[in-house]
Amino acid sequence: MEALFQEYLKAGRDVQTFWENRIAQSMDEFAKSQTFVNTMTRSLEQMLDARKIWETNLNRWAEVCQFVTKRELDEVNRRLYDQNAYLDKITTQLAGIADQLRTQTETLAGRTNA
Amino acid sequence: MNDTLTTSARRMIEAAGNNLELATRILERNMDSLLAAPGTPREEPYRGATPVDEIFRFDTMRVLRYRGTAPLTCKTPLVLVPSLINRAYIMDLMPSATLAGSLREAGIPVYLIDWGTPGPQHDHLSFRFFIDDLVSMATREACRDTGAAKASLLGYCMGGTMSLMHCALHPDRIEKLVMLAAPVNFHDDGPLSAWARKEAFDVDTLVDVLGHADCSMLQSSFQLIKPFSSYQKWKNVFESSLDAKASESIVALESWLNDNVNVPGEAYRGYVKLCYHDNALRGGSFELDGVRIDLSTLRVPTMNVMASKDHIVPIESARCLSELVTGPVNEVVIDAGHIGVVMGRKARGMFDTVAKFLRES
């Protein structure tokens, strides 16, 4: 009786796995289909349009009420970042020049001693 | 009437003054943190399994050196380049599955580029800035730390594609290149390729409006590649709930999968246009911000590790590398998925193969 029950459970699990795999496969295929791509593109476009309208309104209010928006602060941050990057490049170049000068000085000192 | 106008005007000026004061305070706070970089450590814990030392920092990007007990037998440092989309610690997720830790124990000096958490101040940085400037800083510091003249690169996923481009830009600075599940041909049969092509995806509007590629958007797209996988995942969690090791692994992996970062806007725009829209790498020769990159001139010895069950980077997408470069390419195929290639059980044998490739002269 127990063996029969176990068989029954196993058969049930097999059927479940079969259908799970079939559903997974067909959903994977659907994700690649043109209908899905079109739907996703449209929803993304709608979301971005809504965001654009919101931002335009916010910028207008910012101009009227003279408050600073996050975008303006971000712009300041970007400029500061660029200055840091520029300074790092200059530091690297200066370090290279210092190395070369040190090598040349050592070479010259060697020649003088010789 | 005049009084009312004067009062309103005064109130408006006061309000504007208060706003300005608030803006100045915010600006000062940002200035402090920005002017402090590079060099000043900021609190952002490293969540990997192996202990690390920070050897360099530029704003949020930092270079971490892995500590290890084994003596260093390889002189050339190895710099790990992760993807910009996910966190860097996937290459060092758990003590039992760590690529970085295994390579360090094999005697290789291993360094990791941790991109950190990008903010709006990084949105204008071009894709080339990451590939060229930031990777150059990392290799320079790794070379300085070890005293070597050249460094090797190991890139995972998008980081592999970035490493390949860096090698093509500076072949004289790179000793060897290892690519792990890194796409080269972006026009394949996969869903990501279908979604991100020019006809389907207007990346300009996305970046112009949001300023960056939002992590929640990217995360949901990755989940939609296999829509039924969420159900199957939770079923697996239930079935393996009595197995402590499996549960630990699931928790670690899921924590990483959901620990997402935004991708800076211009870099994302550059990447999508260059790779998904134009499929420029497949052609072998292309322009990146006015600089010509020709993969056919690349002679750096390369190892290309691919995963046969990879649904994000199909094997055909990675395999075409050997047709594009002139140098020798060792191909290794592992029976694993996109994440399994870097931390799965089947990947552990590959760690030794990579270590051997890096050590041999």
CSV table of N, CA and C in Angstrom, one decimal, chain A residues 25-112:
chain,number,residue,atom,x,y,z
A,25,GLN,N,9.4,27.3,-20.2
A,25,GLN,CA,9.8,27.4,-21.6
A,25,GLN,C,9.0,28.4,-22.4
A,26,SER,N,7.7,28.3,-22.3
A,26,SER,CA,6.8,29.1,-23.1
A,26,SER,C,6.9,30.6,-22.6
A,27,MET,N,7.2,30.8,-21.3
A,27,MET,CA,7.3,32.2,-20.8
A,27,MET,C,8.7,32.8,-21.3
A,28,ASP,N,9.7,31.9,-21.3
A,28,ASP,CA,11.0,32.4,-21.8
A,28,ASP,C,10.9,32.8,-23.3
A,29,GLU,N,10.1,32.0,-24.0
A,29,GLU,CA,9.9,32.3,-25.4
A,29,GLU,C,9.1,33.6,-25.6
A,30,PHE,N,8.1,33.8,-24.7
A,30,PHE,CA,7.3,35.0,-24.8
A,30,PHE,C,8.1,36.3,-24.5
A,31,ALA,N,9.1,36.1,-23.6
A,31,ALA,CA,9.9,37.3,-23.2
A,31,ALA,C,10.7,37.7,-24.4
A,32,LYS,N,11.0,36.8,-25.3
A,32,LYS,CA,11.8,37.2,-26.5
A,32,LYS,C,10.9,37.7,-27.7
A,33,SER,N,9.6,37.5,-27.6
A,33,SER,CA,8.7,37.8,-28.7
A,33,SER,C,8.6,39.3,-28.9
A,34,GLN,N,8.2,39.6,-30.1
A,34,GLN,CA,8.1,41.0,-30.5
A,34,GLN,C,7.0,41.7,-29.7
A,35,THR,N,5.9,41.0,-29.4
A,35,THR,CA,4.8,41.6,-28.7
A,35,THR,C,5.3,42.1,-27.3
A,36,PHE,N,6.0,41.2,-26.7
A,36,PHE,CA,6.6,41.6,-25.3
A,36,PHE,C,7.5,42.8,-25.4
A,37,VAL,N,8.4,42.7,-26.4
A,37,VAL,CA,9.3,43.9,-26.6
A,37,VAL,C,8.6,45.2,-26.8
A,38,ASN,N,7.5,45.1,-27.7
A,38,ASN,CA,6.8,46.3,-28.0
A,38,ASN,C,6.1,46.8,-26.7
A,39,THR,N,5.5,45.9,-25.9
A,39,THR,CA,4.8,46.3,-24.7
A,39,THR,C,5.7,47.0,-23.7
A,40,MET,N,6.9,46.4,-23.6
A,40,MET,CA,7.9,46.9,-22.7
A,40,MET,C,8.4,48.3,-23.1
A,41,THR,N,8.6,48.4,-24.4
A,41,THR,CA,9.1,49.7,-24.9
A,41,THR,C,8.0,50.8,-24.7
A,42,ARG,N,6.7,50.4,-24.9
A,42,ARG,CA,5.7,51.4,-24.8
A,42,ARG,C,5.6,51.9,-23.3
A,43,SER,N,5.6,50.9,-22.4
A,43,SER,CA,5.5,51.2,-21.0
A,43,SER,C,6.7,52.1,-20.5
A,44,LEU,N,7.8,51.8,-21.0
A,44,LEU,CA,9.0,52.6,-20.7
A,44,LEU,C,8.9,54.0,-21.2
A,45,GLU,N,8.4,54.2,-22.4
A,45,GLU,CA,8.2,55.5,-23.0
A,45,GLU,C,7.2,56.3,-22.2
A,46,GLN,N,6.1,55.6,-21.8
A,46,GLN,CA,5.1,56.4,-21.0
A,46,GLN,C,5.6,56.8,-19.7
A,47,MET,N,6.4,56.0,-19.1
A,47,MET,CA,7.0,56.3,-17.8
A,47,MET,C,7.9,57.5,-17.9
A,48,LEU,N,8.7,57.5,-19.0
A,48,LEU,CA,9.7,58.6,-19.2
A,48,LEU,C,9.0,59.9,-19.5
A,49,ASP,N,7.9,59.8,-20.3
A,49,ASP,CA,7.1,61.0,-20.6
A,49,ASP,C,6.5,61.7,-19.4
A,50,ALA,N,6.0,60.8,-18.5
A,50,ALA,CA,5.4,61.3,-17.2
A,50,ALA,C,6.5,62.0,-16.4
A,51,ARG,N,7.6,61.4,-16.4
A,51,ARG,CA,8.8,62.0,-15.6
A,51,ARG,C,9.2,63.3,-16.2
A,52,LYS,N,9.2,63.4,-17.6
A,52,LYS,CA,9.6,64.6,-18.3
A,52,LYS,C,8.6,65.8,-17.9
A,53,ILE,N,7.3,65.5,-17.9
A,53,ILE,CA,6.3,66.5,-17.5
A,53,ILE,C,6.5,67.0,-16.1
A,54,TRP,N,6.8,66.1,-15.2
A,54,TRP,CA,7.0,66.4,-13.8
A,54,TRP,C,8.2,67.3,-13.7
A,55,GLU,N,9.3,66.9,-14.4
A,55,GLU,CA,10.6,67.7,-14.3
A,55,GLU,C,10.4,69.1,-14.8
A,56,THR,N,9.7,69.2,-16.0
A,56,THR,CA,9.5,70.5,-16.6
A,56,THR,C,8.7,71.4,-15.7
A,57,ASN,N,7.7,70.9,-15.0
A,57,ASN,CA,6.9,71.7,-14.1
A,57,ASN,C,7.7,72.1,-12.9
A,58,LEU,N,8.5,71.2,-12.4
A,58,LEU,CA,9.4,71.5,-11.2
A,58,LEU,C,10.4,72.6,-11.6
A,59,ASN,N,11.0,72.5,-12.8
A,59,ASN,CA,11.9,73.6,-13.2
A,59,ASN,C,11.2,74.9,-13.3
A,60,ARG,N,10.0,75.0,-13.8
A,60,ARG,CA,9.3,76.2,-13.9
A,60,ARG,C,9.1,76.8,-12.5
A,61,TRP,N,8.6,76.0,-11.6
A,61,TRP,CA,8.4,76.4,-10.2
A,61,TRP,C,9.7,76.9,-9.5
A,62,ALA,N,10.8,76.2,-9.9
A,62,ALA,CA,12.1,76.6,-9.3
A,62,ALA,C,12.5,78.0,-9.8
A,63,GLU,N,12.1,78.3,-11.1
A,63,GLU,CA,12.5,79.6,-11.6
A,63,GLU,C,11.6,80.7,-11.0
A,64,VAL,N,10.3,80.4,-10.8
A,64,VAL,CA,9.4,81.4,-10.2
A,64,VAL,C,9.8,81.6,-8.8
A,65,CYS,N,9.9,80.5,-8.0
A,65,CYS,CA,10.2,80.7,-6.6
A,65,CYS,C,11.6,80.8,-6.2
A,66,GLN,N,12.5,80.7,-7.2
A,66,GLN,CA,13.9,80.9,-6.9
A,66,GLN,C,14.5,79.8,-5.9
A,67,PHE,N,14.1,78.6,-6.1
A,67,PHE,CA,14.8,77.6,-5.2
A,67,PHE,C,15.7,76.8,-6.1
A,68,VAL,N,16.7,76.2,-5.4
A,68,VAL,CA,17.7,75.4,-6.1
A,68,VAL,C,17.3,74.0,-6.2
A,69,THR,N,17.3,73.5,-7.5
A,69,THR,CA,16.9,72.1,-7.7
A,69,THR,C,18.0,71.1,-7.5
A,70,LYS,N,17.7,69.9,-7.3
A,70,LYS,CA,18.7,68.8,-7.1
A,70,LYS,C,19.6,68.8,-8.3
A,71,ARG,N,19.0,69.0,-9.5
A,71,ARG,CA,19.8,68.9,-10.7
A,71,ARG,C,20.9,69.9,-10.7
A,72,GLU,N,20.6,71.1,-10.2
A,72,GLU,CA,21.6,72.2,-10.2
A,72,GLU,C,22.8,71.8,-9.2
A,73,LEU,N,22.4,71.2,-8.1
A,73,LEU,CA,23.4,70.8,-7.1
A,73,LEU,C,24.3,69.7,-7.7
A,74,ASP,N,23.6,68.8,-8.5
A,74,ASP,CA,24.3,67.7,-9.1
A,74,ASP,C,25.3,68.2,-10.1
A,75,GLU,N,24.9,69.3,-10.8
A,75,GLU,CA,25.8,69.9,-11.8
A,75,GLU,C,27.1,70.4,-11.1
A,76,VAL,N,26.9,71.0,-9.9
A,76,VAL,CA,28.1,71.5,-9.2
A,76,VAL,C,29.0,70.3,-8.8
A,77,ASN,N,28.3,69.3,-8.3
A,77,ASN,CA,29.1,68.0,-7.9
A,77,ASN,C,29.9,67.5,-9.1
A,78,ARG,N,29.3,67.5,-10.3
A,78,ARG,CA,29.9,67.0,-11.5
A,78,ARG,C,31.2,67.8,-11.8
A,79,ARG,N,31.1,69.1,-11.7
A,79,ARG,CA,32.2,70.0,-12.0
A,79,ARG,C,33.3,69.7,-11.0
A,80,LEU,N,32.9,69.5,-9.7
A,80,LEU,CA,34.0,69.2,-8.7
A,80,LEU,C,34.7,67.9,-9.0
A,81,TYR,N,33.9,66.9,-9.4
A,81,TYR,CA,34.4,65.6,-9.7
A,81,TYR,C,35.5,65.7,-10.8
A,82,ASP,N,35.1,66.5,-11.9
A,82,ASP,CA,36.0,66.7,-13.0
A,82,ASP,C,37.3,67.3,-12.6
A,83,GLN,N,37.2,68.3,-11.6
A,83,GLN,CA,38.4,69.0,-11.1
A,83,GLN,C,39.3,68.0,-10.4
A,84,ASN,N,38.6,67.1,-9.6
A,84,ASN,CA,39.4,66.0,-8.9
A,84,ASN,C,40.1,65.1,-9.9
A,85,ALA,N,39.4,64.7,-11.0
A,85,ALA,CA,40.0,63.8,-12.0
A,85,ALA,C,41.2,64.5,-12.6
A,86,TYR,N,41.0,65.8,-12.9
A,86,TYR,CA,42.1,66.6,-13.6
A,86,TYR,C,43.3,66.7,-12.7
A,87,LEU,N,43.0,67.0,-11.4
A,87,LEU,CA,44.1,67.1,-10.4
A,87,LEU,C,44.9,65.8,-10.3
A,88,ASP,N,44.1,64.6,-10.3
A,88,ASP,CA,44.8,63.3,-10.2
A,88,ASP,C,45.7,63.1,-11.4
A,89,LYS,N,45.3,63.6,-12.6
A,89,LYS,CA,46.1,63.4,-13.8
A,89,LYS,C,47.4,64.3,-13.6
A,90,ILE,N,47.2,65.5,-13.2
A,90,ILE,CA,48.4,66.4,-13.0
A,90,ILE,C,49.3,65.8,-12.0
A,91,THR,N,48.8,65.2,-10.9
A,91,THR,CA,49.6,64.6,-9.8
A,91,THR,C,50.4,63.5,-10.4
A,92,THR,N,49.8,62.6,-11.2
A,92,THR,CA,50.5,61.5,-11.9
A,92,THR,C,51.6,62.0,-12.8
A,93,GLN,N,51.3,63.0,-13.6
A,93,GLN,CA,52.3,63.5,-14.5
A,93,GLN,C,53.5,64.1,-13.7
A,94,LEU,N,53.1,64.8,-12.6
A,94,LEU,CA,54.2,65.4,-11.8
A,94,LEU,C,55.1,64.4,-11.2
A,95,ALA,N,54.4,63.3,-10.7
A,95,ALA,CA,55.2,62.2,-10.1
A,95,ALA,C,56.1,61.6,-11.1
A,96,GLY,N,55.6,61.4,-12.4
A,96,GLY,CA,56.5,60.9,-13.5
A,96,GLY,C,57.6,61.8,-13.7
A,97,ILE,N,57.4,63.1,-13.8
A,97,ILE,CA,58.5,64.0,-14.0
A,97,ILE,C,59.5,64.0,-12.9
A,98,ALA,N,59.0,63.9,-11.6
A,98,ALA,CA,59.9,63.8,-10.4
A,98,ALA,C,60.8,62.6,-10.5
A,99,ASP,N,60.2,61.4,-11.0
A,99,ASP,CA,60.9,60.2,-11.1
A,99,ASP,C,62.0,60.3,-12.1
A,100,GLN,N,61.7,60.9,-13.3
A,100,GLN,CA,62.7,61.1,-14.3
A,100,GLN,C,63.8,62.0,-13.8
A,101,LEU,N,63.4,63.1,-13.1
A,101,LEU,CA,64.4,64.1,-12.6
A,101,LEU,C,65.4,63.4,-11.7
A,102,ARG,N,64.8,62.5,-10.8
A,102,ARG,CA,65.6,61.8,-9.8
A,102,ARG,C,66.6,60.9,-10.5
A,103,THR,N,66.1,60.2,-11.5
A,103,THR,CA,67.0,59.2,-12.2
A,103,THR,C,68.1,60.0,-12.9
A,104,GLN,N,67.7,61.1,-13.5
A,104,GLN,CA,68.8,61.9,-14.2
A,104,GLN,C,69.8,62.5,-13.2
A,105,THR,N,69.3,63.0,-12.1
A,105,THR,CA,70.2,63.5,-11.1
A,105,THR,C,71.2,62.5,-10.6
A,106,GLU,N,70.6,61.2,-10.4
A,106,GLU,CA,71.5,60.1,-9.9
A,106,GLU,C,72.5,59.8,-11.0
A,107,THR,N,72.1,59.8,-12.2
A,107,THR,CA,73.0,59.5,-13.3
A,107,THR,C,74.1,60.5,-13.4
A,108,LEU,N,73.7,61.8,-13.3
A,108,LEU,CA,74.7,62.9,-13.3
A,108,LEU,C,75.6,62.8,-12.1
A,109,ALA,N,75.1,62.5,-10.9
A,109,ALA,CA,75.9,62.4,-9.7
A,109,ALA,C,76.9,61.3,-9.9
A,110,GLY,N,76.5,60.2,-10.5
A,110,GLY,CA,77.4,59.0,-10.7
A,110,GLY,C,78.5,59.4,-11.6
A,111,ARG,N,78.2,60.2,-12.7
A,111,ARG,CA,79.2,60.6,-13.7
A,111,ARG,C,80.2,61.5,-13.0
A,112,THR,N,79.7,62.5,-12.1
A,112,THR,CA,80.6,63.4,-11.5
A,112,THR,C,81.5,62.7,-10.5
